[in-house]
MMTF fields as JSON, N, C-alpha, C and O atoms, coordinates in Angstrom:
{
  "mmtfVersion": "1.0.0",
  "mmtfProducer": "UNKNOWN",
  "numBonds": 455,
  "numAtoms": 456,
  "numGroups": 114,
  "numChains": 1,
  "numModels": 1,
  "chainsPerModel": [1],
  "groupsPerChain": [114],
  "chainIdList": ["A"],
  "bondAtomList": [4, 2, 8, 6, 12, 10, 16, 14, 20, 18, 24, 22, 28, 26, 32, 30, 36, 34, 40, 38, 44, 42, 48, 46, 52, 50, 56, 54, 60, 58, 64, 62, 68, 66, 72, 70, 76, 74, 80, 78, 84, 82, 88, 86, 92, 90, 96, 94, 100, 98, 104, 102, 108, 106, 112, 110, 116, 114, 120, 118, 124, 122, 128, 126, 132, 130, 136, 134, 140, 138, 144, 142, 148, 146, 152, 150, 156, 154, 160, 158, 164, 162, 168, 166, 172, 170, 176, 174, 180, 178, 184, 182, 188, 186, 192, 190, 196, 194, 200, 198, 204, 202, 208, 206, 212, 210, 216, 214, 220, 218, 224, 222, 228, 226, 232, 230, 236, 234, 240, 238, 244, 242, 248, 246, 252, 250, 256, 254, 260, 258, 264, 262, 268, 266, 272, 270, 276, 274, 280, 278, 284, 282, 288, 286, 292, 290, 296, 294, 300, 298, 304, 302, 308, 306, 312, 310, 316, 314, 320, 318, 324, 322, 328, 326, 332, 330, 336, 334, 340, 338, 344, 342, 348, 346, 352, 350, 356, 354, 360, 358, 364, 362, 368, 366, 372, 370, 376, 374, 380, 378, 384, 382, 388, 386, 392, 390, 396, 394, 400, 398, 404, 402, 408, 406, 412, 410, 416, 414, 420, 418, 424, 422, 428, 426, 432, 430, 436, 434, 440, 438, 444, 442, 448, 446, 452, 450],
  "bondOrderList": [1, 1, 1, 1, 1, 1, 1, 1, 1, 1, 1, 1, 1, 1, 1, 1, 1, 1, 1, 1, 1, 1, 1, 1, 1, 1, 1, 1, 1, 1, 1, 1, 1, 1, 1, 1, 1, 1, 1, 1, 1, 1, 1, 1, 1, 1, 1, 1, 1, 1, 1, 1, 1, 1, 1, 1, 1, 1, 1, 1, 1, 1, 1, 1, 1, 1, 1, 1, 1, 1, 1, 1, 1, 1, 1, 1, 1, 1, 1, 1, 1, 1, 1, 1, 1, 1, 1, 1, 1, 1, 1, 1, 1, 1, 1, 1, 1, 1, 1, 1, 1, 1, 1, 1, 1, 1, 1, 1, 1, 1, 1, 1, 1],
  "groupList": [{"groupName": "GLN", "atomNameList": ["N", "CA", "C", "O"], "elementList": ["N", "C", "C", "O"], "formalChargeList": [0, 0, 0, 0], "bondAtomList": [1, 0, 2, 1, 3, 2], "bondOrderList": [1, 1, 2], "singleLetterCode": "Q", "chemCompType": "L-PEPTIDE LINKING"}, {"groupName": "VAL", "atomNameList": ["N", "CA", "C", "O"], "elementList": ["N", "C", "C", "O"], "formalChargeList": [0, 0, 0, 0], "bondAtomList": [1, 0, 2, 1, 3, 2], "bondOrderList": [1, 1, 2], "singleLetterCode": "V", "chemCompType": "L-PEPTIDE LINKING"}, {"groupName": "LEU", "atomNameList": ["N", "CA", "C", "O"], "elementList": ["N", "C", "C", "O"], "formalChargeList": [0, 0, 0, 0], "bondAtomList": [1, 0, 2, 1, 3, 2], "bondOrderList": [1, 1, 2], "singleLetterCode": "L", "chemCompType": "L-PEPTIDE LINKING"}, {"groupName": "GLU", "atomNameList": ["N", "CA", "C", "O"], "elementList": ["N", "C", "C", "O"], "formalChargeList": [0, 0, 0, 0], "bondAtomList": [1, 0, 2, 1, 3, 2], "bondOrderList": [1, 1, 2], "singleLetterCode": "E", "chemCompType": "L-PEPTIDE LINKING"}, {"groupName": "SER", "atomNameList": ["N", "CA", "C", "O"], "elementList": ["N", "C", "C", "O"], "formalChargeList": [0, 0, 0, 0], "bondAtomList": [1, 0, 2, 1, 3, 2], "bondOrderList": [1, 1, 2], "singleLetterCode": "S", "chemCompType": "L-PEPTIDE LINKING"}, {"groupName": "GLY", "atomNameList": ["N", "CA", "C", "O"], "elementList": ["N", "C", "C", "O"], "formalChargeList": [0, 0, 0, 0], "bondAtomList": [1, 0, 2, 1, 3, 2], "bondOrderList": [1, 1, 2], "singleLetterCode": "G", "chemCompType": "PEPTIDE LINKING"}, {"groupName": "ARG", "atomNameList": ["N", "CA", "C", "O"], "elementList": ["N", "C", "C", "O"], "formalChargeList": [0, 0, 0, 0], "bondAtomList": [1, 0, 2, 1, 3, 2], "bondOrderList": [1, 1, 2], "singleLetterCode": "R", "chemCompType": "L-PEPTIDE LINKING"}, {"groupName": "CYS", "atomNameList": ["N", "CA", "C", "O"], "elementList": ["N", "C", "C", "O"], "formalChargeList": [0, 0, 0, 0], "bondAtomList": [1, 0, 2, 1, 3, 2], "bondOrderList": [1, 1, 2], "singleLetterCode": "C", "chemCompType": "L-PEPTIDE LINKING"}, {"groupName": "ALA", "atomNameList": ["N", "CA", "C", "O"], "elementList": ["N", "C", "C", "O"], "formalChargeList": [0, 0, 0, 0], "bondAtomList": [1, 0, 2, 1, 3, 2], "bondOrderList": [1, 1, 2], "singleLetterCode": "A", "chemCompType": "L-PEPTIDE LINKING"}, {"groupName": "ILE", "atomNameList": ["N", "CA", "C", "O"], "elementList": ["N", "C", "C", "O"], "formalChargeList": [0, 0, 0, 0], "bondAtomList": [1, 0, 2, 1, 3, 2], "bondOrderList": [1, 1, 2], "singleLetterCode": "I", "chemCompType": "L-PEPTIDE LINKING"}, {"groupName": "PHE", "atomNameList": ["N", "CA", "C", "O"], "elementList": ["N", "C", "C", "O"], "formalChargeList": [0, 0, 0, 0], "bondAtomList": [1, 0, 2, 1, 3, 2], "bondOrderList": [1, 1, 2], "singleLetterCode": "F", "chemCompType": "L-PEPTIDE LINKING"}, {"groupName": "THR", "atomNameList": ["N", "CA", "C", "O"], "elementList": ["N", "C", "C", "O"], "formalChargeList": [0, 0, 0, 0], "bondAtomList": [1, 0, 2, 1, 3, 2], "bondOrderList": [1, 1, 2], "singleLetterCode": "T", "chemCompType": "L-PEPTIDE LINKING"}, {"groupName": "MET", "atomNameList": ["N", "CA", "C", "O"], "elementList": ["N", "C", "C", "O"], "formalChargeList": [0, 0, 0, 0], "bondAtomList": [1, 0, 2, 1, 3, 2], "bondOrderList": [1, 1, 2], "singleLetterCode": "M", "chemCompType": "L-PEPTIDE LINKING"}, {"groupName": "TRP", "atomNameList": ["N", "CA", "C", "O"], "elementList": ["N", "C", "C", "O"], "formalChargeList": [0, 0, 0, 0], "bondAtomList": [1, 0, 2, 1, 3, 2], "bondOrderList": [1, 1, 2], "singleLetterCode": "W", "chemCompType": "L-PEPTIDE LINKING"}, {"groupName": "TYR", "atomNameList": ["N", "CA", "C", "O"], "elementList": ["N", "C", "C", "O"], "formalChargeList": [0, 0, 0, 0], "bondAtomList": [1, 0, 2, 1, 3, 2], "bondOrderList": [1, 1, 2], "singleLetterCode": "Y", "chemCompType": "L-PEPTIDE LINKING"}, {"groupName": "PRO", "atomNameList": ["N", "CA", "C", "O"], "elementList": ["N", "C", "C", "O"], "formalChargeList": [0, 0, 0, 0], "bondAtomList": [1, 0, 2, 1, 3, 2], "bondOrderList": [1, 1, 2], "singleLetterCode": "P", "chemCompType": "L-PEPTIDE LINKING"}, {"groupName": "LYS", "atomNameList": ["N", "CA", "C", "O"], "elementList": ["N", "C", "C", "O"], "formalChargeList": [0, 0, 0, 0], "bondAtomList": [1, 0, 2, 1, 3, 2], "bondOrderList": [1, 1, 2], "singleLetterCode": "K", "chemCompType": "L-PEPTIDE LINKING"}, {"groupName": "ASN", "atomNameList": ["N", "CA", "C", "O"], "elementList": ["N", "C", "C", "O"], "formalChargeList": [0, 0, 0, 0], "bondAtomList": [1, 0, 2, 1, 3, 2], "bondOrderList": [1, 1, 2], "singleLetterCode": "N", "chemCompType": "L-PEPTIDE LINKING"}, {"groupName": "ASP", "atomNameList": ["N", "CA", "C", "O"], "elementList": ["N", "C", "C", "O"], "formalChargeList": [0, 0, 0, 0], "bondAtomList": [1, 0, 2, 1, 3, 2], "bondOrderList": [1, 1, 2], "singleLetterCode": "D", "chemCompType": "L-PEPTIDE LINKING"}, {"groupName": "HIS", "atomNameList": ["N", "CA", "C", "O"], "elementList": ["N", "C", "C", "O"], "formalChargeList": [0, 0, 0, 0], "bondAtomList": [1, 0, 2, 1, 3, 2], "bondOrderList": [1, 1, 2], "singleLetterCode": "H", "chemCompType": "L-PEPTIDE LINKING"}],
  "groupTypeList": [0, 1, 0, 2, 1, 3, 4, 5, 5, 5, 2, 1, 0, 4, 5, 5, 4, 2, 6, 2, 4, 7, 1, 8, 4, 5, 4, 9, 10, 4, 2, 11, 12, 5, 13, 14, 6, 0, 8, 15, 5, 16, 3, 6, 3, 2, 1, 8, 4, 9, 4, 4, 5, 5, 4, 9, 17, 14, 8, 18, 4, 1, 16, 5, 6, 10, 11, 9, 4, 6, 18, 5, 8, 16, 17, 11, 1, 14, 2, 0, 12, 17, 4, 2, 16, 15, 18, 18, 11, 8, 1, 14, 14, 7, 17, 5, 8, 19, 2, 1, 2, 17, 14, 13, 5, 0, 5, 11, 0, 1, 11, 1, 4, 4],
  "groupIdList": [1, 2, 3, 4, 5, 6, 7, 8, 9, 10, 11, 12, 13, 14, 15, 16, 17, 18, 19, 20, 21, 22, 23, 24, 25, 26, 27, 28, 29, 30, 31, 32, 33, 34, 35, 36, 37, 38, 39, 40, 41, 42, 43, 44, 45, 46, 47, 48, 49, 50, 51, 52, 53, 54, 55, 56, 57, 58, 59, 60, 61, 62, 63, 64, 65, 66, 67, 68, 69, 70, 71, 72, 73, 74, 75, 76, 77, 78, 79, 80, 81, 82, 83, 84, 85, 86, 87, 88, 89, 90, 91, 92, 93, 94, 95, 96, 97, 98, 99, 100, 101, 102, 103, 104, 105, 106, 107, 108, 109, 110, 111, 112, 113, 114],
  "secStructList": [7, 7, 7, 3, 3, 3, 3, 7, 7, 3, 3, 3, 3, 6, 6, 7, 7, 3, 3, 3, 3, 3, 3, 3, 1, 1, 7, 7, 6, 6, 7, 3, 3, 3, 3, 3, 3, 3, 7, 6, 6, 1, 7, 7, 3, 3, 3, 3, 3, 3, 7, 6, 6, 7, 7, 3, 3, 3, 7, 6, 6, 6, 6, 6, 6, 3, 3, 3, 3, 3, 3, 4, 4, 4, 6, 3, 3, 3, 3, 3, 3, 7, 1, 7, 7, 4, 4, 4, 7, 3, 3, 3, 3, 3, 3, 3, 3, 3, 6, 6, 3, 3, 3, 3, 5, 7, 7, 3, 3, 3, 3, 3, 3, 7],
  "xCoordList": [0.841, 0.0, 0.887, 1.806, 0.604, 1.354, 0.425, -0.682, 0.885, 0.12, 0.701, 1.917, -0.191, 0.205, -0.234, -1.38, 0.67, 0.369, 0.706, 1.859, -0.33, -0.142, 0.118, -0.289, 0.794, 1.004, 1.247, 1.48, 1.186, 1.494, 0.308, 0.476, -0.887, -2.06, -2.188, -1.453, -3.148, -3.369, -4.169, -4.779, -4.153, -4.866, -3.859, -2.841, -4.155, -3.255, -4.09, -5.21, -3.531, -4.229, -4.095, -3.157, -5.038, -4.992, -3.66, -3.208, -3.046, -1.742, -0.579, 0.567, -0.873, 0.165, 0.56, 0.095, 1.434, 1.964, 1.898, 1.946, 1.787, 1.884, 2.605, 2.573, 3.251, 3.89, 3.34, 3.514, 2.67, 2.144, 3.163, 3.874, 3.22, 4.076, 3.239, 2.251, 3.633, 2.976, 4.076, 4.856, 4.123, 5.142, 4.509, 3.481, 5.144, 4.655, 5.408, 6.594, 4.68, 5.299, 6.148, 6.925, 5.995, 6.78, 7.268, 7.096, 7.869, 8.441, 7.36, 6.321, 7.628, 6.724, 7.31, 6.817, 8.351, 9.107, 8.211, 8.363, 7.287, 6.478, 5.139, 4.362, 4.875, 3.567, 3.513, 4.463, 2.392, 2.062, 1.469, 0.495, 2.049, 1.612, 0.809, 1.152, -0.25, -1.088, -1.609, -1.687, -1.961, -2.664, -4.062, -4.227, -5.041, -6.434, -6.97, -6.384, -8.078, -8.71, -10.228, -10.788, -10.859, -12.319, -12.815, -12.541, -13.549, -14.158, -15.559, -16.155, -16.094, -17.44, -18.472, -18.557, -19.246, -20.302, -19.831, -20.628, -18.533, -17.982, -17.338, -17.024, -17.153, -16.505, -14.99, -14.421, -14.374, -12.919, -12.336, -12.8, -11.326, -10.718, -9.201, -8.581, -8.631, -7.186, -6.58, -7.02, -5.569, -4.846, -3.569, -3.287, -2.8, -1.535, -1.117, -1.461, -0.374, 0.138, 1.535, 1.907, 2.297, 3.646, 3.864, 3.695, 4.239, 4.421, 5.768, 6.601, 5.959, 7.238, 8.377, 9.53, 8.053, 9.06, 9.236, 10.076, 8.426, 8.572, 7.633, 7.74, 6.712, 5.742, 4.752, 4.258, 4.479, 3.665, 2.439, 2.501, 1.336, 0.104, -0.474, -0.384, -1.067, -1.715, -3.129, -3.411, -4.002, -5.308, -5.112, -4.222, -5.941, -5.806, -5.873, -5.222, -6.651, -6.874, -5.643, -5.589, -4.653, -3.479, -2.189, -1.125, -2.273, -1.069, -0.408, -1.066, 0.91, 1.663, 1.714, 2.471, 0.91, 0.897, 1.36, 1.995, 1.041, 1.384, 2.485, 2.581, 3.323, 4.389, 4.419, 4.519, 4.331, 4.422, 5.826, 6.433, 6.325, 7.638, 7.656, 6.812, 8.645, 8.754, 10.209, 11.117, 10.408, 11.743, 11.693, 11.206, 12.194, 12.132, 12.912, 12.518, 14.005, 14.834, 14.099, 14.326, 13.216, 12.459, 11.026, 10.25, 10.678, 9.286, 8.29, 7.302, 8.564, 7.774, 7.416, 8.205, 6.209, 5.732, 5.343, 4.798, 5.64, 5.375, 4.42, 4.33, 3.722, 2.93, 3.197, 2.716, 3.974, 4.225, 3.104, 2.862, 2.427, 1.276, 1.559, 1.71, 1.628, 1.879, 0.667, -0.212, 0.637, -0.455, -1.817, -2.687, -1.982, -3.214, -4.419, -4.331, -5.542, -6.801, -7.847, -7.711, -8.882, -9.957, -10.551, -10.965, -10.59, -11.12, -10.258, -10.693, -9.042, -8.18, -8.52, -7.957, -9.417, -9.819, -10.453, -11.419, -9.904, -10.375, -9.576, -8.594, -10.019, -9.196, -8.354, -8.879, -7.063, -6.133, -5.706, -5.284, -5.829, -5.521, -4.352, -4.237, -3.506, -2.41, -2.867, -3.58, -2.454, -2.824, -1.618, -0.779, -1.548, -0.517, -1.183, -1.967, -0.871, -1.563, -0.636, 0.263, -0.871, -0.159, -0.941, -1.092, -1.441, -2.251, -3.44, -4.268, -3.537, -4.691, -4.473, -5.374, -3.295, -3.001, -3.495, -3.32, -4.109, -4.642, -4.674, -5.472, -3.808, -3.679, -4.068, -3.81, -4.71, -5.124, -4.641, -4.586, -4.299, -4.029, -5.316, -6.39, -5.197, -6.38, -6.794, -7.894, -5.941, -6.271, -5.744, -5.56, -5.503, -5.079, -5.848, -5.97, -6.357, -7.194, -6.348, -5.385, -6.725, -6.139, -7.258, -8.25, -7.089, -8.079, -7.407, -6.436, -7.932, -7.374, -8.391, -9.503, -8.004, -8.909, -8.71, -7.612, -9.795, -9.733, -9.355, -9.258],
  "yCoordList": [-1.182, 0.0, 1.246, 1.366, 2.153, 3.392, 4.549, 4.653, 5.403, 6.602, 7.79, 7.936, 8.631, 9.81, 11.058, 11.153, 12.001, 13.237, 14.429, 14.644, 15.198, 16.384, 17.617, 17.684, 18.572, 19.867, 20.9, 20.566, 22.167, 23.238, 24.022, 25.013, 23.585, 24.33, 25.643, 25.919, 26.453, 27.729, 28.669, 28.273, 29.933, 30.986, 31.804, 32.249, 31.995, 32.754, 33.587, 33.218, 34.708, 35.54, 34.982, 34.246, 35.34, 34.929, 35.351, 36.483, 34.413, 34.667, 34.211, 34.194, 33.845, 33.412, 31.959, 31.274, 31.506, 30.143, 29.454, 30.089, 28.158, 27.295, 26.017, 25.599, 25.408, 24.117, 23.132, 23.299, 22.101, 21.054, 19.928, 19.612, 19.336, 18.179, 17.026, 17.233, 15.837, 14.626, 13.668, 13.175, 13.418, 12.533, 11.184, 11.109, 10.131, 8.775, 8.128, 8.378, 7.282, 6.599, 5.413, 4.873, 5.011, 3.916, 4.233, 5.348, 3.263, 3.484, 3.737, 3.076, 4.709, 4.99, 4.47, 4.801, 3.663, 3.232, 2.671, 3.032, 1.797, 1.121, 1.806, 1.363, 2.871, 3.511, 4.581, 5.339, 4.625, 5.811, 6.822, 6.531, 7.983, 9.007, 10.075, 10.475, 10.515, 11.51, 12.537, 12.305, 13.674, 14.709, 14.844, 14.986, 14.798, 14.986, 16.202, 16.655, 16.715, 17.813, 17.669, 17.087, 18.227, 18.2, 19.546, 19.95, 20.222, 21.493, 21.244, 20.21, 22.159, 21.976, 21.71, 22.45, 20.662, 20.331, 19.655, 19.396, 19.365, 18.731, 17.394, 17.107, 16.593, 15.304, 15.483, 16.463, 14.532, 14.542, 14.307, 13.436, 15.081, 14.959, 14.859, 15.38, 14.178, 14.047, 15.364, 15.95, 15.815, 17.027, 16.664, 17.193, 15.754, 15.345, 14.01, 13.678, 13.249, 11.971, 11.75, 12.272, 10.957, 10.599, 9.136, 8.727, 8.36, 6.933, 6.648, 7.539, 5.391, 4.994, 5.181, 5.365, 5.134, 5.327, 6.77, 7.084, 7.649, 9.069, 9.628, 10.802, 8.817, 9.334, 10.244, 9.929, 11.376, 12.411, 12.738, 12.799, 12.944, 13.391, 14.556, 14.609, 15.489, 16.64, 16.793, 16.468, 17.287, 17.707, 18.915, 19.735, 19.021, 20.131, 21.483, 22.441, 21.556, 22.827, 23.338, 24.512, 22.476, 22.905, 22.829, 23.208, 22.349, 22.235, 23.599, 24.604, 23.606, 24.841, 25.662, 26.628, 25.283, 26.041, 25.192, 25.704, 23.904, 23.005, 22.054, 21.681, 21.662, 20.705, 19.677, 20.028, 18.412, 17.336, 16.743, 16.638, 16.361, 15.723, 14.769, 14.839, 13.876, 12.916, 12.763, 12.864, 12.517, 12.283, 10.945, 10.858, 9.909, 8.575, 8.439, 7.69, 9.149, 9.061, 9.602, 9.158, 10.564, 11.169, 10.651, 11.071, 9.733, 9.225, 10.372, 10.376, 11.328, 12.557, 12.907, 12.722, 13.415, 13.91, 15.369, 15.767, 16.147, 17.58, 17.999, 17.356, 19.082, 19.717, 21.214, 21.895, 21.712, 23.139, 23.764, 23.389, 24.717, 25.342, 26.825, 27.574, 27.236, 28.635, 29.227, 28.503, 30.528, 31.235, 30.722, 30.421, 30.631, 30.072, 30.94, 32.166, 30.27, 30.924, 30.563, 29.548, 31.384, 31.026, 29.639, 28.951, 29.233, 27.908, 26.766, 25.615, 27.07, 26.041, 25.783, 24.875, 26.556, 26.377, 25.004, 24.655, 24.235, 22.873, 22.272, 22.847, 21.108, 20.284, 19.389, 18.696, 19.411, 18.637, 17.385, 17.447, 16.257, 14.964, 14.297, 14.347, 13.685, 12.883, 11.43, 10.929, 10.77, 9.373, 8.564, 9.034, 7.34, 6.413, 5.101, 4.561, 4.583, 3.394, 2.468, 2.914, 1.169, 0.15, -1.142, -1.685, -1.639, -2.866, -2.699, -1.812, -3.519, -3.448, -2.445, -2.205, -1.87, -0.917, 0.464, 0.904, 1.132, 2.469, 3.249, 2.949, 4.244, 4.997, 6.451, 7.024, 7.034, 8.436, 9.191, 8.646, 10.434, 11.317, 11.959, 11.715, 12.776, 13.389, 14.683, 15.189, 15.199, 16.394, 17.669, 17.764, 18.649, 19.964, 21.015, 20.906, 22.018, 23.025, 24.064, 24.598, 24.337, 25.429, 26.397, 26.013, 27.637, 28.654, 29.806, 30.39, 30.117, 31.188, 32.317, 32.138, 33.467, 34.618, 35.455, 35.539, 36.064, 36.874, 38.309, 39.122],
  "zCoordList": [0.0, 0.0, 0.0, 0.81, -0.904, -1.009, -0.662, -1.189, 0.218, 0.545, -0.206, -0.33, -0.704, -1.471, -0.714, -0.273, -0.567, 0.146, -0.739, -1.111, -1.067, -1.91, -1.052, 0.108, -1.637, -1.007, -2.091, -3.253, -1.685, -2.623, -3.14, -3.85, -2.79, -3.227, -2.483, -1.534, -2.938, -2.287, -3.147, -4.14, -2.744, -3.463, -4.263, -3.733, -5.536, -6.407, -7.366, -7.72, -7.777, -8.749, -10.149, -10.455, -10.99, -12.39, -13.007, -12.837, -13.727, -14.325, -13.463, -13.912, -12.235, -11.322, -11.503, -12.414, -10.609, -10.689, -9.334, -8.28, -9.399, -8.224, -8.618, -9.775, -7.644, -7.863, -6.844, -5.637, -7.353, -6.501, -6.384, -7.338, -5.213, -4.973, -4.446, -3.741, -4.786, -4.302, -3.858, -4.673, -2.574, -2.021, -1.69, -1.018, -2.176, -1.939, -0.783, -0.57, -0.038, 1.101, 0.669, 1.457, -0.596, -1.127, -2.516, -3.009, -3.139, -4.468, -5.51, -5.529, -6.375, -7.491, -8.796, -9.874, -8.704, -9.878, -10.983, -12.15, -10.619, -11.624, -11.88, -12.725, -11.159, -11.242, -12.328, -12.523, -13.021, -13.81, -12.835, -12.141, -12.789, -11.844, -12.591, -13.704, -11.953, -12.6, -11.625, -10.418, -12.179, -11.435, -12.035, -13.246, -11.176, -11.551, -10.808, -9.825, -11.287, -10.565, -10.639, -11.569, -9.616, -9.575, -9.07, -7.941, -9.932, -9.584, -9.042, -9.342, -8.258, -7.705, -8.796, -9.776, -8.62, -9.56, -10.832, -11.734, -10.911, -12.117, -11.774, -10.618, -12.805, -12.612, -12.496, -12.978, -11.859, -11.76, -13.15, -13.886, -13.501, -14.823, -14.718, -13.791, -15.691, -15.754, -16.224, -17.213, -15.5, -15.888, -16.629, -17.704, -16.04, -16.636, -16.055, -14.921, -16.84, -16.359, -16.91, -17.961, -16.165, -16.588, -16.238, -15.09, -17.236, -17.033, -16.382, -16.214, -16.025, -15.431, -16.434, -16.044, -17.714, -18.744, -19.174, -20.018, -18.579, -18.876, -19.92, -20.275, -20.422, -21.388, -20.67, -19.587, -21.302, -20.666, -21.504, -22.732, -20.819, -21.459, -20.678, -19.451, -21.407, -20.792, -21.327, -22.481, -20.482, -20.966, -21.874, -21.644, -22.899, -23.845, -23.14, -23.559, -22.082, -21.402, -20.663, -20.295, -20.439, -19.674, -20.487, -19.997, -21.705, -22.531, -22.693, -22.964, -22.521, -22.653, -21.376, -21.287, -20.383, -19.125, -17.932, -17.01, -17.958, -16.853, -17.279, -18.448, -16.312, -16.565, -15.444, -14.268, -15.817, -14.836, -14.89, -15.956, -13.728, -13.669, -12.479, -11.586, -12.495, -11.404, -11.002, -11.827, -9.716, -9.169, -8.445, -7.317, -9.094, -8.525, -7.239, -6.345, -7.14, -5.933, -4.717, -3.592, -4.953, -3.862, -3.792, -2.934, -4.703, -4.762, -4.787, -4.053, -5.63, -5.675, -7.104, -8.031, -7.258, -8.539, -8.356, -7.327, -9.382, -9.317, -10.433, -11.479, -10.179, -11.229, -11.142, -10.236, -12.102, -12.191, -12.998, -14.145, -12.389, -13.034, -13.227, -12.262, -14.486, -14.83, -15.543, -16.011, -15.615, -16.308, -15.857, -16.674, -14.566, -14.011, -14.331, -14.4, -14.525, -14.866, -13.804, -13.12, -13.668, -12.726, -12.992, -12.059, -14.258, -14.585, -14.06, -14.06, -13.613, -13.029, -11.565, -10.953, -11.003, -9.609, -9.415, -10.094, -8.486, -8.235, -7.091, -6.622, -6.657, -5.787, -6.687, -7.558, -6.471, -7.283, -6.516, -5.361, -7.197, -6.593, -7.312, -8.537, -6.528, -7.062, -7.166, -6.297, -8.226, -8.444, -8.882, -9.65, -8.382, -8.832, -9.195, -8.415, -10.382, -10.849, -11.617, -12.33, -11.459, -12.234, -12.123, -11.028, -13.241, -13.294, -12.332, -12.54, -11.303, -10.395, -9.265, -8.461, -9.208, -8.148, -8.541, -9.678, -7.593, -7.857, -6.545, -5.657, -6.428, -5.196, -5.436, -6.494, -4.398, -4.465, -3.231, -2.128, -3.441, -2.329, -1.844, -2.392, -0.82, -0.206, -0.92, -0.698, -1.751, -2.525, -1.909, -0.695, -2.764, -2.313, -3.118, -4.338, -2.434, -3.07, -3.791, -3.241, -5.019, -5.791, -6.155, -6.775, -5.769, -6.071, -6.817, -6.336, -7.986, -8.814, -8.876, -9.372, -8.375, -8.365, -9.63, -10.18, -10.065, -11.297, -11.004, -11.923]
}
């Protein structure tokens, strides 16, 4: 069992930046790591993912603004968020998955004011 703990959320003005971190209690070597978000009244959606081999995917809405990265030595995944917009306001969740394994963090709130 791997526990995921997110940090780095907060309140930022439109156009600002935040860096989210997700620290795992165990190895993330074999896990595809992802960041998801859920805004009030909306379904949870994938923001970005990075496979164990380094393949990266982004939601169209964040391409060019967000960057996902992973540090295997620190069992940590990051989400650098630039040029933030009010529509980015949501609870951001870290996810780690491989075959039948699926781990979630507790979430961190990101609020972007206009």
